[in-house]
Amino acid sequence: MSDRFATHDTFVIEKSYEAAPDRVFAAWSDAKAKSGWFTKADTFEFRVGGRETSRGGPPEGPIFTFEATYHEIVPGERIVYGYTLDMGEIRISASVVTVEFKPAGAGTQLIFTEQGAFLDGHDSPSAREHGTNVMLDTLGAQLRNAG
């Protein structure tokens, strides 16, 4: 008998930013800009087939490892990537993400869709959605401050 299970879920988060789509896209496609609102990458190959990896966590642990592969990039419009997230040596999730950048007046409507398999109860869709909301709010603050 196994205690292993997967919880599958999809969530969509929409954010409005007072910055042009090309500027919001650049916050995802430039390693330095992205490090202002996302964990600083150890590897950053922003191209189709390219990888992004990072490791980090609180001082008391655990270490989280993010490993992504870019599947589609349409400059200024869309990014599609798949990623896994590990906590120490434990794989806690595998996901596919689509990020869309839509013009909205002088700004951008960002649509973030994540389809995930959350593994063995180590993470949950609600926790991931909450963390993603916080991350996208941090992106918004960075865009405002860079004005």
mmCIF file of N, CA, C and O in Angstrom, residues 23-84:
data_model
loop_
_atom_site.group_PDB
_atom_site.id
_atom_site.type_symbol
_atom_site.label_atom_id
_atom_site.label_comp_id
_atom_site.label_asym_id
_atom_site.label_seq_id
_atom_site.Cartn_x
_atom_site.Cartn_y
_atom_site.Cartn_z
ATOM 1 N N ARG A 23 7.386 46.087 -21.467
ATOM 2 C CA ARG A 23 8.101 46.312 -20.203
ATOM 3 C C ARG A 23 7.812 45.201 -19.195
ATOM 4 O O ARG A 23 8.714 44.740 -18.487
ATOM 5 N N VAL A 24 6.561 44.761 -19.138
ATOM 6 C CA VAL A 24 6.217 43.665 -18.225
ATOM 7 C C VAL A 24 6.884 42.379 -18.703
ATOM 8 O O VAL A 24 7.440 41.619 -17.911
ATOM 9 N N PHE A 25 6.868 42.148 -20.016
ATOM 10 C CA PHE A 25 7.542 40.977 -20.586
ATOM 11 C C PHE A 25 9.034 40.994 -20.240
ATOM 12 O O PHE A 25 9.608 39.962 -19.874
ATOM 13 N N ALA A 26 9.659 42.168 -20.327
ATOM 14 C CA ALA A 26 11.087 42.288 -20.007
ATOM 15 C C ALA A 26 11.380 41.907 -18.563
ATOM 16 O O ALA A 26 12.462 41.390 -18.263
ATOM 17 N N ALA A 27 10.422 42.131 -17.666
ATOM 18 C CA ALA A 27 10.611 41.742 -16.263
ATOM 19 C C ALA A 27 10.686 40.227 -16.105
ATOM 20 O O ALA A 27 11.183 39.729 -15.094
ATOM 21 N N TRP A 28 10.197 39.494 -17.095
ATOM 22 C CA TRP A 28 10.284 38.027 -17.106
ATOM 23 C C TRP A 28 11.480 37.533 -17.906
ATOM 24 O O TRP A 28 12.020 36.461 -17.618
ATOM 25 N N SER A 29 11.880 38.277 -18.927
ATOM 26 C CA SER A 29 12.874 37.773 -19.881
ATOM 27 C C SER A 29 14.300 38.210 -19.575
ATOM 28 O O SER A 29 15.237 37.676 -20.164
ATOM 29 N N ASP A 30 14.487 39.141 -18.667
ATOM 30 C CA ASP A 30 15.801 39.643 -18.295
ATOM 31 C C ASP A 30 16.156 39.125 -16.899
ATOM 32 O O ASP A 30 15.411 39.371 -15.942
ATOM 33 N N ALA A 31 17.273 38.425 -16.788
ATOM 34 C CA ALA A 31 17.637 37.786 -15.511
ATOM 35 C C ALA A 31 17.744 38.795 -14.369
ATOM 36 O O ALA A 31 17.262 38.529 -13.264
ATOM 37 N N LYS A 32 18.352 39.950 -14.623
ATOM 38 C CA LYS A 32 18.517 40.943 -13.551
ATOM 39 C C LYS A 32 17.164 41.488 -13.113
ATOM 40 O O LYS A 32 16.883 41.600 -11.918
ATOM 41 N N ALA A 33 16.300 41.826 -14.085
ATOM 42 C CA ALA A 33 14.976 42.349 -13.746
ATOM 43 C C ALA A 33 14.159 41.306 -12.998
ATOM 44 O O ALA A 33 13.490 41.619 -12.006
ATOM 45 N N LYS A 34 14.229 40.057 -13.441
ATOM 46 C CA LYS A 34 13.436 39.008 -12.802
ATOM 47 C C LYS A 34 13.895 38.754 -11.366
ATOM 48 O O LYS A 34 13.076 38.456 -10.490
ATOM 49 N N SER A 35 15.180 38.915 -11.108
ATOM 50 C CA SER A 35 15.694 38.660 -9.745
ATOM 51 C C SER A 35 15.156 39.670 -8.734
ATOM 52 O O SER A 35 15.258 39.446 -7.534
ATOM 53 N N GLY A 36 14.551 40.752 -9.207
ATOM 54 C CA GLY A 36 13.953 41.730 -8.300
ATOM 55 C C GLY A 36 12.631 41.281 -7.712
ATOM 56 O O GLY A 36 12.159 41.844 -6.732
ATOM 57 N N TRP A 37 11.999 40.265 -8.307
ATOM 58 C CA TRP A 37 10.698 39.815 -7.803
ATOM 59 C C TRP A 37 10.578 38.293 -7.714
ATOM 60 O O TRP A 37 9.596 37.774 -7.214
ATOM 61 N N PHE A 38 11.586 37.565 -8.187
ATOM 62 C CA PHE A 38 11.601 36.103 -8.170
ATOM 63 C C PHE A 38 12.969 35.679 -7.647
ATOM 64 O O PHE A 38 13.919 36.459 -7.700
ATOM 65 N N THR A 39 13.078 34.477 -7.166
ATOM 66 C CA THR A 39 14.372 33.990 -6.676
ATOM 67 C C THR A 39 15.437 34.158 -7.756
ATOM 68 O O THR A 39 15.213 33.804 -8.914
ATOM 69 N N LYS A 40 16.603 34.681 -7.384
ATOM 70 C CA LYS A 40 17.689 34.886 -8.347
ATOM 71 C C LYS A 40 18.068 33.550 -8.977
ATOM 72 O O LYS A 40 18.272 32.553 -8.295
ATOM 73 N N ALA A 41 18.147 33.551 -10.306
ATOM 74 C CA ALA A 41 18.420 32.317 -11.042
ATOM 75 C C ALA A 41 19.892 31.925 -10.956
ATOM 76 O O ALA A 41 20.778 32.769 -11.033
ATOM 77 N N ASP A 42 20.121 30.622 -10.819
ATOM 78 C CA ASP A 42 21.473 30.072 -10.940
ATOM 79 C C ASP A 42 21.791 29.846 -12.418
ATOM 80 O O ASP A 42 22.936 29.989 -12.842
ATOM 81 N N THR A 43 20.772 29.471 -13.188
ATOM 82 C CA THR A 43 20.861 29.295 -14.641
ATOM 83 C C THR A 43 19.696 30.062 -15.244
ATOM 84 O O THR A 43 18.564 29.933 -14.760
ATOM 85 N N PHE A 44 19.946 30.849 -16.282
ATOM 86 C CA PHE A 44 18.873 31.608 -16.927
ATOM 87 C C PHE A 44 19.128 31.631 -18.429
ATOM 88 O O PHE A 44 19.944 32.395 -18.924
ATOM 89 N N GLU A 45 18.445 30.746 -19.149
ATOM 90 C CA GLU A 45 18.568 30.634 -20.598
ATOM 91 C C GLU A 45 17.190 30.916 -21.191
ATOM 92 O O GLU A 45 16.427 29.988 -21.465
ATOM 93 N N PHE A 46 16.871 32.183 -21.371
ATOM 94 C CA PHE A 46 15.543 32.569 -21.824
ATOM 95 C C PHE A 46 15.446 32.420 -23.334
ATOM 96 O O PHE A 46 15.691 33.355 -24.103
ATOM 97 N N ARG A 47 15.112 31.199 -23.749
ATOM 98 C CA ARG A 47 14.918 30.842 -25.150
ATOM 99 C C ARG A 47 14.124 29.544 -25.171
ATOM 100 O O ARG A 47 14.091 28.814 -24.162
ATOM 101 N N VAL A 48 13.467 29.255 -26.277
ATOM 102 C CA VAL A 48 12.738 27.991 -26.376
ATOM 103 C C VAL A 48 13.741 26.853 -26.209
ATOM 104 O O VAL A 48 14.798 26.831 -26.856
ATOM 105 N N GLY A 49 13.435 25.944 -25.296
ATOM 106 C CA GLY A 49 14.343 24.850 -24.956
ATOM 107 C C GLY A 49 15.333 25.209 -23.868
ATOM 108 O O GLY A 49 16.034 24.347 -23.350
ATOM 109 N N GLY A 50 15.385 26.488 -23.495
ATOM 110 C CA GLY A 50 16.308 26.942 -22.460
ATOM 111 C C GLY A 50 15.813 26.583 -21.067
ATOM 112 O O GLY A 50 14.644 26.276 -20.857
ATOM 113 N N ARG A 51 16.738 26.643 -20.126
ATOM 114 C CA ARG A 51 16.431 26.274 -18.747
ATOM 115 C C ARG A 51 16.591 27.467 -17.824
ATOM 116 O O ARG A 51 17.388 28.359 -18.061
ATOM 117 N N GLU A 52 15.828 27.413 -16.740
ATOM 118 C CA GLU A 52 16.004 28.343 -15.627
ATOM 119 C C GLU A 52 16.011 27.498 -14.365
ATOM 120 O O GLU A 52 15.126 26.666 -14.168
ATOM 121 N N THR A 53 17.012 27.693 -13.537
ATOM 122 C CA THR A 53 17.093 26.960 -12.276
ATOM 123 C C THR A 53 17.436 27.927 -11.155
ATOM 124 O O THR A 53 18.121 28.938 -11.375
ATOM 125 N N SER A 54 16.940 27.613 -9.973
ATOM 126 C CA SER A 54 17.321 28.384 -8.788
ATOM 127 C C SER A 54 17.150 27.500 -7.561
ATOM 128 O O SER A 54 16.354 26.561 -7.555
ATOM 129 N N ARG A 55 17.939 27.821 -6.555
ATOM 130 C CA ARG A 55 17.864 27.129 -5.263
ATOM 131 C C ARG A 55 17.865 28.182 -4.178
ATOM 132 O O ARG A 55 18.608 29.154 -4.252
ATOM 133 N N GLY A 56 17.024 27.975 -3.171
ATOM 134 C CA GLY A 56 17.002 28.911 -2.060
ATOM 135 C C GLY A 56 15.951 28.523 -1.052
ATOM 136 O O GLY A 56 15.222 27.551 -1.236
ATOM 137 N N GLY A 57 15.893 29.292 -0.009
ATOM 138 C CA GLY A 57 14.923 29.043 1.047
ATOM 139 C C GLY A 57 15.310 29.799 2.288
ATOM 140 O O GLY A 57 16.326 30.497 2.326
ATOM 141 N N PRO A 58 14.517 29.655 3.326
ATOM 142 C CA PRO A 58 14.812 30.368 4.573
ATOM 143 C C PRO A 58 16.095 29.836 5.219
ATOM 144 O O PRO A 58 16.488 28.686 4.983
ATOM 145 N N PRO A 59 16.757 30.652 6.038
ATOM 146 C CA PRO A 59 18.021 30.234 6.664
ATOM 147 C C PRO A 59 17.912 28.916 7.438
ATOM 148 O O PRO A 59 18.853 28.126 7.454
ATOM 149 N N GLU A 60 16.748 28.676 8.044
ATOM 150 C CA GLU A 60 16.583 27.440 8.825
ATOM 151 C C GLU A 60 16.190 26.253 7.960
ATOM 152 O O GLU A 60 16.014 25.154 8.462
ATOM 153 N N GLY A 61 16.071 26.478 6.631
ATOM 154 C CA GLY A 61 15.742 25.400 5.697
ATOM 155 C C GLY A 61 14.252 25.268 5.512
ATOM 156 O O GLY A 61 13.481 25.962 6.161
ATOM 157 N N PRO A 62 13.786 24.457 4.677
ATOM 158 C CA PRO A 62 14.526 23.624 3.727
ATOM 159 C C PRO A 62 14.942 24.411 2.488
ATOM 160 O O PRO A 62 14.522 25.550 2.293
ATOM 161 N N ILE A 63 15.752 23.782 1.651
ATOM 162 C CA ILE A 63 16.164 24.358 0.374
ATOM 163 C C ILE A 63 15.145 23.935 -0.679
ATOM 164 O O ILE A 63 14.803 22.753 -0.791
ATOM 165 N N PHE A 64 14.654 24.895 -1.449
ATOM 166 C CA PHE A 64 13.743 24.625 -2.551
ATOM 167 C C PHE A 64 14.512 24.752 -3.863
ATOM 168 O O PHE A 64 15.305 25.687 -4.027
ATOM 169 N N THR A 65 14.278 23.833 -4.774
ATOM 170 C CA THR A 65 14.920 23.842 -6.085
ATOM 171 C C THR A 65 13.845 23.962 -7.156
ATOM 172 O O THR A 65 12.934 23.132 -7.227
ATOM 173 N N PHE A 66 13.961 25.011 -7.968
ATOM 174 C CA PHE A 66 13.061 25.296 -9.084
ATOM 175 C C PHE A 66 13.826 24.979 -10.362
ATOM 176 O O PHE A 66 14.933 25.482 -10.562
ATOM 177 N N GLU A 67 13.251 24.120 -11.214
ATOM 178 C CA GLU A 67 13.870 23.783 -12.493
ATOM 179 C C GLU A 67 12.817 23.901 -13.582
ATOM 180 O O GLU A 67 11.827 23.165 -13.570
ATOM 181 N N ALA A 68 13.040 24.850 -14.508
ATOM 182 C CA ALA A 68 12.071 25.114 -15.570
ATOM 183 C C ALA A 68 12.706 24.922 -16.942
ATOM 184 O O ALA A 68 13.912 25.101 -17.110
ATOM 185 N N THR A 69 11.850 24.603 -17.911
ATOM 186 C CA THR A 69 12.230 24.567 -19.325
ATOM 187 C C THR A 69 11.212 25.408 -20.086
ATOM 188 O O THR A 69 9.997 25.219 -19.907
ATOM 189 N N TYR A 70 11.706 26.311 -20.919
ATOM 190 C CA TYR A 70 10.824 27.164 -21.728
ATOM 191 C C TYR A 70 10.383 26.409 -22.976
ATOM 192 O O TYR A 70 11.212 25.913 -23.737
ATOM 193 N N HIS A 71 9.058 26.345 -23.184
ATOM 194 C CA HIS A 71 8.498 25.616 -24.319
ATOM 195 C C HIS A 71 8.054 26.532 -25.449
ATOM 196 O O HIS A 71 8.072 26.127 -26.612
ATOM 197 N N GLU A 72 7.613 27.725 -25.127
ATOM 198 C CA GLU A 72 7.227 28.694 -26.152
ATOM 199 C C GLU A 72 7.454 30.093 -25.618
ATOM 200 O O GLU A 72 7.160 30.378 -24.458
ATOM 201 N N ILE A 73 7.976 30.949 -26.487
ATOM 202 C CA ILE A 73 8.164 32.356 -26.158
ATOM 203 C C ILE A 73 7.715 33.170 -27.374
ATOM 204 O O ILE A 73 8.249 32.985 -28.471
ATOM 205 N N VAL A 74 6.719 34.010 -27.163
ATOM 206 C CA VAL A 74 6.280 34.964 -28.181
ATOM 207 C C VAL A 74 6.563 36.333 -27.571
ATOM 208 O O VAL A 74 5.842 36.770 -26.668
ATOM 209 N N PRO A 75 7.638 37.009 -28.017
ATOM 210 C CA PRO A 75 8.058 38.249 -27.368
ATOM 211 C C PRO A 75 6.914 39.257 -27.199
ATOM 212 O O PRO A 75 6.165 39.538 -28.127
ATOM 213 N N GLY A 76 6.787 39.739 -25.973
ATOM 214 C CA GLY A 76 5.771 40.731 -25.639
ATOM 215 C C GLY A 76 4.365 40.189 -25.505
ATOM 216 O O GLY A 76 3.457 40.930 -25.155
ATOM 217 N N GLU A 77 4.163 38.875 -25.767
ATOM 218 C CA GLU A 77 2.810 38.325 -25.760
ATOM 219 C C GLU A 77 2.602 37.105 -24.865
ATOM 220 O O GLU A 77 1.584 37.019 -24.183
ATOM 221 N N ARG A 78 3.542 36.147 -24.909
ATOM 222 C CA ARG A 78 3.263 34.895 -24.184
ATOM 223 C C ARG A 78 4.558 34.156 -23.874
ATOM 224 O O ARG A 78 5.496 34.151 -24.658
ATOM 225 N N ILE A 79 4.553 33.486 -22.701
ATOM 226 C CA ILE A 79 5.615 32.574 -22.288
ATOM 227 C C ILE A 79 4.936 31.301 -21.794
ATOM 228 O O ILE A 79 3.979 31.367 -21.012
ATOM 229 N N VAL A 80 5.426 30.147 -22.244
ATOM 230 C CA VAL A 80 4.941 28.861 -21.743
ATOM 231 C C VAL A 80 6.155 28.079 -21.250
ATOM 232 O O VAL A 80 7.147 27.939 -21.981
ATOM 233 N N TYR A 81 6.080 27.609 -20.010
ATOM 234 C CA TYR A 81 7.177 26.821 -19.459
ATOM 235 C C TYR A 81 6.638 25.724 -18.560
ATOM 236 O O TYR A 81 5.539 25.808 -18.020
ATOM 237 N N GLY A 82 7.428 24.683 -18.422
ATOM 238 C CA GLY A 82 7.134 23.616 -17.472
ATOM 239 C C GLY A 82 8.175 23.673 -16.368
ATOM 240 O O GLY A 82 9.323 24.042 -16.621
ATOM 241 N N TYR A 83 7.755 23.345 -15.150
ATOM 242 C CA TYR A 83 8.734 23.358 -14.063
ATOM 243 C C TYR A 83 8.411 22.320 -12.999
ATOM 244 O O TYR A 83 7.277 21.892 -12.850
ATOM 245 N N THR A 84 9.459 21.948 -12.288
ATOM 246 C CA THR A 84 9.317 21.121 -11.099
ATOM 247 C C THR A 84 9.813 21.931 -9.913
ATOM 248 O O THR A 84 10.650 22.829 -10.049
#
